[in-house]
Amino acid sequence: MLQALGLNALTEGVYRSLLAEPDWGVDRIAANLHLPEAEVREALDELLELTLLRPAVGSHALRAVSPEVGLTRLLARNQNQLLFRQQQLESARAAIAALSAEYVDRRPDDEMVLRLDSLEAVRDRLEELAATATRECLSLMRGGAVRPDSIQAGKHPNQLALERGVVIRSIFQDSFRNDPDTLRYARWLADLGGLTRTVPLLPIRLVIVDRSIALIPTDPSDGRRGALELHGEALIQPLCALFDELWRSGTEFGRPAPRDDQDLTGSERALLKLLGEGHTDESAGRKLGLSLRTVRRMMQDLMNRLGAESRFQAGAQAVRKDWL
């Protein structure tokens, strides 16, 4: 009960014994508490340091100081130490802000695009942004699976941001459910209060912080080659509008993918559209975050439902049935 004041269970037990039986010596206390006498002596020394014991008047014996006096004085001491520590932390916070302003943000006031030339630089910057975000972090997680190292790198910053009350909203592609690691990460994020939705197809990978800073990959096909950090309303506002529209159309994490009036899922309709635009099975799969085997299985199922024996016939049937 008194650990917050610096007393462990053994020391508290010895203190309570002396309050109840002021005349007991070390041997009686040790026997009552079933402790070695050496441990009782150590506890007595600790109580002396905490000024919870004092010599009895006219005697060499020790007397326990009443809880009202001794523990109240100890509480006040701890409160003063806590206040001093809080002042130290506030000073450290101010120092961090000053160092950040001096060394981290070297972007000229009129520069709207900053290049981050490596994956390590991107991760460092994302960690900084998560630590300084005040309202929300938005992200488009293009592709079906998130690399395990990316998941690990993002966990700690996301957890700290959520604990500070920052809203985290993420949009994944529907196909992320096929990857166990990504699925576990989405569940972990949801358990901490993060909000997740899914859509069949995402145009880009994107992170937006406080609707004032955005990061997009330098190479859309390989996020490990760095990113561009964007500033300025003219660049950020359209990206926020894109995120908001995708969020409105997305399916909440944990719910099955909805089907439209033609009994098609969003992924099925997106696949038909991509193949109709001339994409191969491989390129359609890359955009949807699906394996080649999954794309071919989905297409075979669609052909069966259309009653088609060839891709060409399936396309004609899809148009006739208003699937495209």
GROMACS .gro file of C-alpha atoms in nm, residues 68-229:
model
  162
   68GLU     CA    1  -0.017   1.117   1.055
   69VAL     CA    2   0.320   1.280   1.113
   70GLY     CA    3   0.573   1.046   0.951
   71LEU     CA    4   0.383   0.936   0.639
   72THR     CA    5   0.241   1.283   0.577
   73ARG     CA    6   0.594   1.425   0.590
   74LEU     CA    7   0.714   1.148   0.356
   75LEU     CA    8   0.426   1.218   0.116
   76ALA     CA    9   0.515   1.587   0.106
   77ARG     CA   10   0.878   1.499   0.032
   78ASN     CA   11   0.774   1.275  -0.258
   79GLN     CA   12   0.541   1.542  -0.393
   80ASN     CA   13   0.825   1.794  -0.391
   81GLN     CA   14   1.051   1.547  -0.572
   82LEU     CA   15   0.778   1.483  -0.828
   83LEU     CA   16   0.728   1.855  -0.885
   84PHE     CA   17   1.101   1.901  -0.935
   85ARG     CA   18   1.106   1.609  -1.182
   86GLN     CA   19   0.815   1.759  -1.375
   87GLN     CA   20   1.001   2.088  -1.398
   88GLN     CA   21   1.305   1.902  -1.530
   89LEU     CA   22   1.092   1.726  -1.794
   90GLU     CA   23   0.936   2.056  -1.904
   91SER     CA   24   1.284   2.202  -1.941
   92ALA     CA   25   1.386   1.897  -2.144
   93ARG     CA   26   1.076   1.938  -2.363
   94ALA     CA   27   1.169   2.299  -2.433
   95ALA     CA   28   1.526   2.193  -2.514
   96ILE     CA   29   1.399   1.928  -2.757
   97ALA     CA   30   1.182   2.187  -2.932
   98ALA     CA   31   1.476   2.425  -2.960
   99LEU     CA   32   1.706   2.156  -3.099
  100SER     CA   33   1.440   2.045  -3.346
  101ALA     CA   34   1.393   2.400  -3.468
  102GLU     CA   35   1.769   2.449  -3.502
  103TYR     CA   36   1.883   2.120  -3.652
  104VAL     CA   37   1.590   1.911  -3.777
  105ASP     CA   38   1.374   2.147  -3.978
  106ARG     CA   39   1.618   2.290  -4.230
  107ARG     CA   40   1.352   2.345  -4.494
  108PRO     CA   41   1.349   2.703  -4.620
  109ASP     CA   42   1.018   2.879  -4.561
  110ASP     CA   43   0.941   2.891  -4.933
  111GLU     CA   44   1.039   2.528  -5.012
  112MET     CA   45   0.733   2.310  -5.066
  113VAL     CA   46   0.906   1.981  -5.158
  114LEU     CA   47   1.182   1.811  -4.961
  115ARG     CA   48   1.353   1.494  -5.085
  116LEU     CA   49   1.420   1.204  -4.847
  117ASP     CA   50   1.675   0.992  -5.030
  118SER     CA   51   1.662   0.663  -4.840
  119LEU     CA   52   1.427   0.431  -4.656
  120GLU     CA   53   1.613   0.507  -4.333
  121ALA     CA   54   1.558   0.881  -4.384
  122VAL     CA   55   1.188   0.819  -4.448
  123ARG     CA   56   1.148   0.613  -4.132
  124ASP     CA   57   1.336   0.869  -3.922
  125ARG     CA   58   1.113   1.145  -4.056
  126LEU     CA   59   0.795   0.943  -3.995
  127GLU     CA   60   0.905   0.885  -3.636
  128GLU     CA   61   0.963   1.259  -3.590
  129LEU     CA   62   0.624   1.343  -3.739
  130ALA     CA   63   0.447   1.085  -3.519
  131ALA     CA   64   0.616   1.238  -3.213
  132THR     CA   65   0.511   1.594  -3.303
  133ALA     CA   66   0.165   1.532  -3.451
  134THR     CA   67  -0.111   1.710  -3.261
  135ARG     CA   68  -0.436   1.600  -3.430
  136GLU     CA   69  -0.426   1.315  -3.680
  137CYS     CA   70  -0.216   1.090  -3.900
  138LEU     CA   71  -0.370   0.958  -4.224
  139SER     CA   72  -0.222   0.691  -4.448
  140LEU     CA   73  -0.294   0.501  -4.767
  141MET     CA   74  -0.132   0.157  -4.746
  142ARG     CA   75  -0.109   0.055  -5.110
  143GLY     CA   76  -0.044  -0.312  -5.184
  144GLY     CA   77  -0.177  -0.625  -5.021
  145ALA     CA   78   0.105  -0.689  -4.773
  146VAL     CA   79   0.316  -0.457  -4.561
  147ARG     CA   80   0.678  -0.567  -4.520
  148PRO     CA   81   0.754  -0.706  -4.171
  149ASP     CA   82   1.037  -0.454  -4.119
  150SER     CA   83   0.801  -0.169  -4.207
  151ILE     CA   84   0.543  -0.302  -3.961
  152GLN     CA   85   0.804  -0.320  -3.685
  153ALA     CA   86   0.938   0.028  -3.761
  154GLY     CA   87   0.589   0.181  -3.745
  155LYS     CA   88   0.459   0.016  -3.429
  156HIS     CA   89   0.635   0.223  -3.163
  157PRO     CA   90   0.568   0.569  -3.318
  158ASN     CA   91   0.203   0.478  -3.380
  159GLN     CA   92   0.156   0.356  -3.025
  160LEU     CA   93   0.307   0.673  -2.877
  161ALA     CA   94   0.092   0.893  -3.101
  162LEU     CA   95  -0.228   0.708  -3.005
  163GLU     CA   96  -0.138   0.732  -2.636
  164ARG     CA   97  -0.109   1.111  -2.678
  165GLY     CA   98  -0.460   1.127  -2.826
  166VAL     CA   99  -0.361   1.160  -3.192
  167VAL     CA  100  -0.619   1.006  -3.429
  168ILE     CA  101  -0.472   0.748  -3.667
  169ARG     CA  102  -0.676   0.652  -3.973
  170SER     CA  103  -0.541   0.400  -4.223
  171ILE     CA  104  -0.680   0.272  -4.552
  172PHE     CA  105  -0.558  -0.067  -4.674
  173GLN     CA  106  -0.641  -0.253  -4.991
  174ASP     CA  107  -0.896  -0.533  -4.952
  175SER     CA  108  -0.628  -0.786  -5.039
  176PHE     CA  109  -0.433  -0.717  -4.717
  177ARG     CA  110  -0.653  -0.980  -4.552
  178ASN     CA  111  -0.453  -1.242  -4.746
  179ASP     CA  112  -0.132  -1.155  -4.558
  180PRO     CA  113  -0.121  -1.280  -4.195
  181ASP     CA  114   0.143  -1.028  -4.080
  182THR     CA  115  -0.045  -0.728  -4.219
  183LEU     CA  116  -0.372  -0.859  -4.080
  184ARG     CA  117  -0.218  -0.896  -3.732
  185TYR     CA  118  -0.079  -0.543  -3.757
  186ALA     CA  119  -0.421  -0.401  -3.851
  187ARG     CA  120  -0.579  -0.583  -3.555
  188TRP     CA  121  -0.305  -0.456  -3.322
  189LEU     CA  122  -0.365  -0.100  -3.445
  190ALA     CA  123  -0.741  -0.135  -3.402
  191ASP     CA  124  -0.698  -0.267  -3.046
  192LEU     CA  125  -0.504   0.049  -2.958
  193GLY     CA  126  -0.774   0.275  -3.103
  194GLY     CA  127  -0.653   0.318  -3.461
  195LEU     CA  128  -0.924   0.334  -3.728
  196THR     CA  129  -0.892   0.120  -4.041
  197ARG     CA  130  -1.093   0.085  -4.361
  198THR     CA  131  -1.033  -0.101  -4.685
  199VAL     CA  132  -1.092  -0.032  -5.055
  200PRO     CA  133  -1.020  -0.253  -5.359
  201LEU     CA  134  -0.762  -0.027  -5.519
  202LEU     CA  135  -0.537   0.255  -5.398
  203PRO     CA  136  -0.364   0.493  -5.640
  204ILE     CA  137  -0.056   0.575  -5.427
  205ARG     CA  138   0.110   0.520  -5.092
  206LEU     CA  139   0.059   0.828  -4.880
  207VAL     CA  140   0.103   0.964  -4.526
  208ILE     CA  141  -0.054   1.293  -4.415
  209VAL     CA  142   0.020   1.448  -4.075
  210ASP     CA  143  -0.208   1.716  -3.929
  211ARG     CA  144  -0.324   1.796  -4.284
  212SER     CA  145  -0.013   2.010  -4.323
  213ILE     CA  146   0.266   1.767  -4.423
  214ALA     CA  147   0.249   1.472  -4.663
  215LEU     CA  148   0.494   1.201  -4.770
  216ILE     CA  149   0.467   1.015  -5.101
  217PRO     CA  150   0.716   0.765  -5.249
  218THR     CA  151   0.974   0.898  -5.492
  219ASP     CA  152   0.922   0.580  -5.694
  220PRO     CA  153   0.559   0.455  -5.669
  221SER     CA  154   0.671   0.102  -5.756
  222ASP     CA  155   0.938   0.087  -5.482
  223GLY     CA  156   0.880   0.269  -5.154
  224ARG     CA  157   1.229   0.175  -5.036
  225ARG     CA  158   1.389   0.429  -5.268
  226GLY     CA  159   1.287   0.732  -5.062
  227ALA     CA  160   1.005   0.981  -5.054
  228LEU     CA  161   0.904   1.337  -5.118
  229GLU     CA  162   0.791   1.548  -4.822
   0.00000   0.00000   0.00000
